[in-house]
Tab-separated table of C-alpha atoms and ligand atoms in Angstrom:
chain	number	residue	atom	x	y	z
A	25	UNK	CA	-10.911	21.651	24.187
A	26	UNK	CA	-7.109	21.071	23.379
A	27	UNK	CA	-5.347	19.109	26.257
A	28	UNK	CA	-2.890	21.078	28.330
A	29	UNK	CA	-0.297	19.963	30.803
A	30	UNK	CA	-2.524	21.738	33.573
A	31	UNK	CA	-5.227	19.582	32.439
A	32	UNK	CA	-3.214	16.317	32.776
A	33	UNK	CA	-2.511	17.264	36.589
A	34	UNK	CA	-6.249	18.073	37.153
A	35	UNK	CA	-7.165	14.696	35.606
A	36	UNK	CA	-4.761	12.775	38.093
A	37	UNK	CA	-6.557	14.870	40.834
A	38	UNK	CA	-10.078	13.690	39.516
A	39	UNK	CA	-8.773	10.244	39.114
A	40	UNK	CA	-9.471	10.405	35.316
A	41	UNK	CA	-6.847	7.846	33.771
A	42	UNK	CA	-4.625	9.409	30.684
A	43	UNK	CA	-4.617	7.742	27.223
A	44	UNK	CA	-1.291	8.290	25.694
A	45	UNK	CA	0.081	6.807	22.350
A	46	UNK	CA	3.203	7.210	20.224
A	47	UNK	CA	2.978	8.616	16.563
A	48	UNK	CA	5.489	9.370	13.824
A	49	UNK	CA	3.579	10.643	10.748
A	50	UNK	CA	0.603	12.643	9.715
A	51	UNK	CA	-1.881	9.703	9.023
A	52	UNK	CA	-1.429	7.944	12.303
A	53	UNK	CA	-1.554	10.973	14.380
A	54	UNK	CA	-4.826	12.059	12.534
A	55	UNK	CA	-6.373	8.901	13.346
A	56	UNK	CA	-5.218	9.134	17.073
A	57	UNK	CA	-6.230	12.442	17.701
A	58	UNK	CA	-9.801	11.972	16.280
A	59	UNK	CA	-10.132	8.849	18.391
A	60	UNK	CA	-9.613	11.070	21.625
A	61	UNK	CA	-6.223	10.107	22.527
A	62	UNK	CA	-5.136	12.804	25.177
A	63	UNK	CA	-1.066	12.801	24.697
A	64	UNK	CA	0.566	12.127	21.498
A	65	UNK	CA	4.232	11.431	21.896
A	66	UNK	CA	6.595	11.547	19.188
A	67	UNK	CA	8.728	9.105	20.610
A	68	UNK	CA	12.159	8.270	19.650
A	69	UNK	CA	10.840	4.509	19.338
A	70	UNK	CA	10.296	5.958	15.873
A	71	UNK	CA	13.963	5.166	15.050
A	72	UNK	CA	13.138	1.494	15.396
A	73	UNK	CA	9.309	1.188	14.278
A	74	UNK	CA	9.718	3.957	11.449
A	75	UNK	CA	13.135	4.014	10.639
A	76	UNK	CA	14.366	0.332	11.089
A	77	UNK	CA	17.177	1.093	13.607
A	78	UNK	CA	18.006	-1.633	16.294
A	79	UNK	CA	18.128	1.013	18.953
A	80	UNK	CA	16.868	4.687	19.540
A	81	UNK	CA	20.253	5.799	19.695
A	82	UNK	CA	20.898	6.744	15.969
A	83	UNK	CA	17.790	9.116	15.399
A	84	UNK	CA	18.831	12.506	15.181
A	85	UNK	CA	17.233	15.979	16.369
A	86	UNK	CA	16.458	16.951	12.793
A	87	UNK	CA	14.614	13.616	12.169
A	88	UNK	CA	12.589	14.022	15.301
A	89	UNK	CA	11.611	17.642	14.337
A	90	UNK	CA	10.943	16.302	10.864
A	91	UNK	CA	8.409	13.624	12.355
A	92	UNK	CA	7.026	15.759	15.020
A	93	UNK	CA	6.025	18.518	12.296
A	94	UNK	CA	4.014	15.962	10.436
A	95	UNK	CA	2.744	14.695	13.614
A	96	UNK	CA	1.674	18.402	14.870
A	97	UNK	CA	-0.053	19.264	11.625
A	98	UNK	CA	-2.503	16.351	12.152
A	99	UNK	CA	-3.128	16.964	15.748
A	100	UNK	CA	-6.106	19.209	16.844
A	101	UNK	CA	-7.034	18.199	20.353
A	102	UNK	CA	-4.196	16.092	21.925
A	103	UNK	CA	-1.007	17.357	23.679
A	104	UNK	CA	1.892	16.612	21.374
A	105	UNK	CA	5.094	15.828	23.301
A	106	UNK	CA	8.364	15.183	21.235
A	107	UNK	CA	11.346	13.144	22.519
A	108	UNK	CA	14.750	14.792	22.771
A	109	UNK	CA	16.913	12.179	21.310
A	110	UNK	CA	20.179	10.509	22.447
A	111	UNK	CA	23.001	13.071	22.938
A	112	UNK	CA	20.700	16.068	22.080
A	113	UNK	CA	20.483	17.199	25.864
A	114	UNK	CA	23.328	15.407	27.920
A	115	UNK	CA	26.152	17.194	27.126
A	116	UNK	CA	25.254	20.760	28.780
A	117	UNK	CA	22.157	22.680	29.830
A	118	UNK	CA	22.916	24.992	26.896
A	119	UNK	CA	22.759	22.067	24.483
A	120	UNK	CA	19.531	20.992	26.261
A	121	UNK	CA	17.970	24.376	25.823
A	122	UNK	CA	18.878	24.633	22.400
A	123	UNK	CA	17.381	21.401	21.343
A	124	UNK	CA	14.151	21.762	23.375
A	125	UNK	CA	13.761	25.155	21.908
A	126	UNK	CA	14.330	23.952	18.298
A	127	UNK	CA	11.788	21.151	18.810
A	128	UNK	CA	9.067	23.714	20.058
A	129	UNK	CA	9.945	26.481	17.623
A	130	UNK	CA	10.046	24.388	14.622
A	131	UNK	CA	7.716	21.425	15.093
A	132	UNK	CA	4.970	23.240	17.090
A	133	UNK	CA	4.841	20.235	19.882
A	134	UNK	CA	4.044	21.657	22.980
A	135	UNK	CA	6.293	19.726	25.221
A	136	UNK	CA	9.674	17.571	25.084
A	137	UNK	CA	10.457	14.388	26.888
A	138	UNK	CA	13.643	13.372	28.069
A	139	UNK	CA	15.241	10.357	29.932
A	140	UNK	CA	16.687	10.087	33.518
A	141	UNK	CA	16.280	11.688	36.684
A	142	UNK	CA	18.587	12.502	39.695
A	143	UNK	CA	20.800	14.753	40.055
A	144	UNK	CA	21.945	15.701	36.250
A	145	UNK	CA	18.619	15.516	34.523
A	146	UNK	CA	16.628	17.147	37.441
A	147	UNK	CA	18.811	20.133	36.908
A	148	UNK	CA	18.087	20.102	33.058
A	149	UNK	CA	14.482	19.916	33.658
A	150	UNK	CA	14.742	22.692	36.040
A	151	UNK	CA	16.537	24.930	33.472
A	152	UNK	CA	14.294	24.207	30.717
A	153	UNK	CA	10.830	24.725	32.576
A	154	UNK	CA	12.253	28.034	33.864
A	155	UNK	CA	12.530	28.879	30.395
A	156	UNK	CA	8.779	27.984	29.724
A	157	UNK	CA	9.426	24.653	28.046
A	158	UNK	CA	7.170	21.943	29.403
A	159	UNK	CA	9.124	18.667	30.354
A	160	UNK	CA	7.700	15.297	30.534
A	161	UNK	CA	10.208	13.106	32.660
A	162	UNK	CA	11.120	9.424	31.676
A	163	UNK	CA	12.700	6.919	34.508
A	164	UNK	CA	12.955	3.155	35.001
A	165	UNK	CA	13.917	1.571	31.804
A	166	UNK	CA	15.385	4.250	29.802
A	167	UNK	CA	16.068	2.870	26.238
A	168	UNK	CA	18.699	5.553	25.423
A	169	UNK	CA	20.768	3.585	28.010
A	170	UNK	CA	20.238	0.469	26.364
A	171	UNK	CA	24.107	-0.530	26.409
A	172	UNK	CA	24.335	0.109	30.152
A	173	UNK	CA	20.795	-1.303	31.203
A	174	UNK	CA	19.548	-3.596	28.666
A	175	UNK	CA	15.840	-3.760	28.314
A	176	UNK	CA	15.370	-5.714	31.633
A	177	UNK	CA	12.920	-4.559	34.017
A	178	UNK	CA	14.241	-1.781	36.392
A	179	UNK	CA	13.873	-1.088	40.245
A	180	UNK	CA	13.320	-5.037	41.384
A	181	UNK	CA	15.511	-4.510	44.544
A	182	UNK	CA	14.546	-2.251	47.198
A	183	UNK	CA	17.726	0.029	46.609
A	184	UNK	CA	16.963	0.216	42.974
A	185	UNK	CA	13.244	0.922	43.339
A	186	UNK	CA	14.163	3.689	46.048
A	187	UNK	CA	16.495	5.231	43.631
A	188	UNK	CA	13.801	5.412	40.883
A	189	UNK	CA	11.307	6.647	43.560
A	190	UNK	CA	13.880	9.634	44.205
A	191	UNK	CA	14.602	10.191	40.676
A	192	UNK	CA	10.702	10.793	40.098
A	193	UNK	CA	10.406	12.947	43.073
A	194	UNK	CA	13.342	15.098	41.783
A	195	UNK	CA	11.673	15.488	38.433
A	196	UNK	CA	8.659	16.617	39.974
A	197	UNK	CA	10.588	19.248	42.349
A	198	UNK	CA	12.320	20.422	39.005
A	199	UNK	CA	8.959	21.049	37.478
A	200	UNK	CA	8.248	18.096	35.192
A	201	UNK	CA	4.520	18.193	34.498
A	202	UNK	CA	4.519	14.114	34.327
A	203	UNK	CA	6.712	11.373	34.532
A	204	UNK	CA	6.676	8.175	32.309
A	205	UNK	CA	7.457	5.055	34.350
A	206	UNK	CA	8.867	2.274	32.172
A	207	UNK	CA	9.077	-1.443	32.831
A	208	UNK	CA	9.307	-1.249	36.526
A	209	UNK	CA	7.211	-3.495	39.270
A	210	UNK	CA	3.658	-2.457	39.605
A	211	UNK	CA	3.996	-1.976	43.246
A	212	UNK	CA	6.855	0.388	42.895
A	213	UNK	CA	4.961	2.365	40.187
A	214	UNK	CA	1.874	2.581	42.878
A	215	UNK	CA	4.166	3.887	45.544
A	216	UNK	CA	5.463	6.572	42.919
A	217	UNK	CA	2.230	7.229	41.722
A	218	UNK	CA	0.982	7.882	45.439
A	219	UNK	CA	3.832	10.032	46.049
A	220	UNK	CA	3.781	12.560	43.299
A	221	UNK	CA	1.011	15.096	42.658
A	222	UNK	CA	2.023	15.154	39.049
A	223	UNK	CA	0.641	12.294	36.920
A	224	UNK	CA	2.784	8.897	36.377
A	225	UNK	CA	2.128	7.631	32.818
A	226	UNK	CA	3.230	3.823	32.576
A	227	UNK	CA	4.391	1.554	29.894
A	228	UNK	CA	5.027	-1.943	31.403
A	229	UNK	CA	4.472	-0.379	35.167
A	230	UNK	CA	1.210	-2.036	36.013
A	231	UNK	CA	-2.350	-0.732	36.627
A	232	UNK	CA	-1.845	1.703	39.008
A	233	UNK	CA	-0.302	4.696	37.116
A	234	UNK	CA	-2.161	7.836	36.294
A	235	UNK	CA	-2.268	6.909	32.595
A	236	UNK	CA	-0.613	4.705	30.259
A	237	UNK	CA	1.304	4.819	26.999
A	238	UNK	CA	2.105	2.150	24.533
A	239	UNK	CA	4.260	2.423	21.055
A	240	UNK	CA	1.326	2.420	18.596
A	241	UNK	CA	3.308	0.090	16.262
A	242	UNK	CA	3.082	-2.462	19.012
A	243	UNK	CA	-0.528	-1.606	19.851
A	244	UNK	CA	-1.613	-2.118	16.250
A	245	UNK	CA	0.516	-5.312	15.809
A	246	UNK	CA	2.957	-3.733	13.212
A	247	UNK	CA	6.035	-4.167	14.966
A	248	UNK	CA	8.215	-7.384	13.943
A	249	UNK	CA	9.309	-7.560	17.476
A	250	UNK	CA	7.778	-6.040	20.604
A	251	UNK	CA	8.325	-6.042	24.433
A	252	UNK	CA	6.585	-8.285	26.701
A	253	UNK	CA	4.444	-5.849	28.329
A	254	UNK	CA	3.075	-4.453	25.103
A	255	UNK	CA	-0.400	-5.470	24.053
A	256	UNK	CA	-1.656	-5.717	20.231
A	257	UNK	CA	-5.251	-4.805	19.896
A	258	UNK	CA	-5.248	-5.795	16.159
A	259	UNK	CA	-2.910	-7.558	13.761
A	260	UNK	CA	-2.271	-4.902	11.231
A	261	UNK	CA	0.823	-6.820	9.386
A	262	UNK	CA	-1.458	-9.672	8.595
A	263	UNK	CA	-4.432	-7.282	7.702
A	264	UNK	CA	-2.027	-5.318	5.355
A	265	UNK	CA	-0.438	-8.378	3.797
A	266	UNK	CA	-3.861	-9.796	3.130
A	267	UNK	CA	-5.026	-6.490	1.494
A	268	UNK	CA	-1.722	-6.205	-0.554
A	269	UNK	CA	-2.190	-9.856	-1.750
A	270	UNK	CA	-5.763	-9.134	-2.836
A	271	UNK	CA	-4.377	-6.242	-4.653
A	272	UNK	CA	-1.770	-8.046	-6.286
A	273	UNK	CA	-4.135	-10.906	-7.394
A	274	UNK	CA	-6.594	-8.480	-8.902
A	275	UNK	CA	-4.142	-6.722	-10.929
A	276	UNK	CA	-2.552	-9.933	-12.099
A	277	UNK	CA	-5.815	-11.406	-13.147
A	278	UNK	CA	-6.784	-8.040	-14.660
A	279	UNK	CA	-9.585	-7.365	-12.399
A	280	UNK	CA	-8.432	-4.289	-10.944
A	281	UNK	CA	-9.488	-1.599	-12.072
A	282	UNK	CA	-12.847	-2.519	-13.036
A	283	UNK	CA	-14.173	-0.984	-16.401
B	1094	KIV	O1	10.039	6.395	22.458
B	1094	KIV	C1	9.131	6.077	22.978
B	1094	KIV	O2	8.165	5.590	22.253
B	1094	KIV	C2	8.654	6.029	24.562
B	1094	KIV	C3	7.707	5.496	24.971
B	1094	KIV	C4	8.243	4.140	25.218
B	1094	KIV	C5	7.082	6.053	26.315
B	1094	KIV	O3	9.825	6.913	25.212
C-alpha cells in the first residue's frame, strides 16, 4: 500500500522507524522505491549533488518541479515530498500557496517541505495545511540560511535548543505531518521527539528520532564532499570510475563489442 502522511504518524505511535532518502531523477527514485524506502524527498540538495551549485540557494521552483516530475513517475509506494526552494515561499502567504500548489499540481508530489519554524513559517504551514497541502517542516540546521548559520551544528546552548524545540512545537500546532531535525545534538532531538505527536526525521540528529533521512548521493558515495554526520554505504564514485576505465580499455583494445 502506498505510504500516506497518516501512516507516518501511526508508525511513530507503533515505534516503527521511518526510512527516508532523497532522489532527483527517475532511475534513482525507482531503485529507492523498489527497495522499500518510505519517504522519498526531492530535496533542494539536488542543487549541489545533481546540478553542481555550491549551495542550495540557486535552484528554482521550475527546476524542482522538473526533477520532482521524474521522481514521481518512478515511485509506486513511497510518499514523495518536494522541497520548496529558497525564496519560493518566504515572501508572502500568497507566494507560498502559489509555489506549493504548483508543486502538487504539476509534479504529482504528495507534500512539500519548507525550512524554518516559529513564528512566520508556522503561519505559512498553517495556511498551506488549511488548503489541503501536506507540509513537512525542517528545523535546526536549515541550509537555505547558510549565509546566516553556516553549516554548523545548531541548538548547542540551552537557549538555542529551547528555540528549536519551540519551533518544532509550533510546526506541529500549525499542522505539519512531520519535522526534519538537521544537525542538532542527539539529546535535543530526543526531547523534541518525545514532546511531539508527529514524527521527527533526523539527519545528523542522533539515534532517537522517529526516522532518518540522508542525501542519497552521500549515502551512495557519489558526493565529492559530504557532511560529517553522513554515512556512505558504498563507494559508487570508485565503482563507476572502474567501470568506465574497463569500458574505455575494451574500446581502445577493440575488445568491445564482441563479435
Ligand atoms: O534538501 C535536502 O536534501 C534536505 C535533507 C537534507 C533533509 O532537505
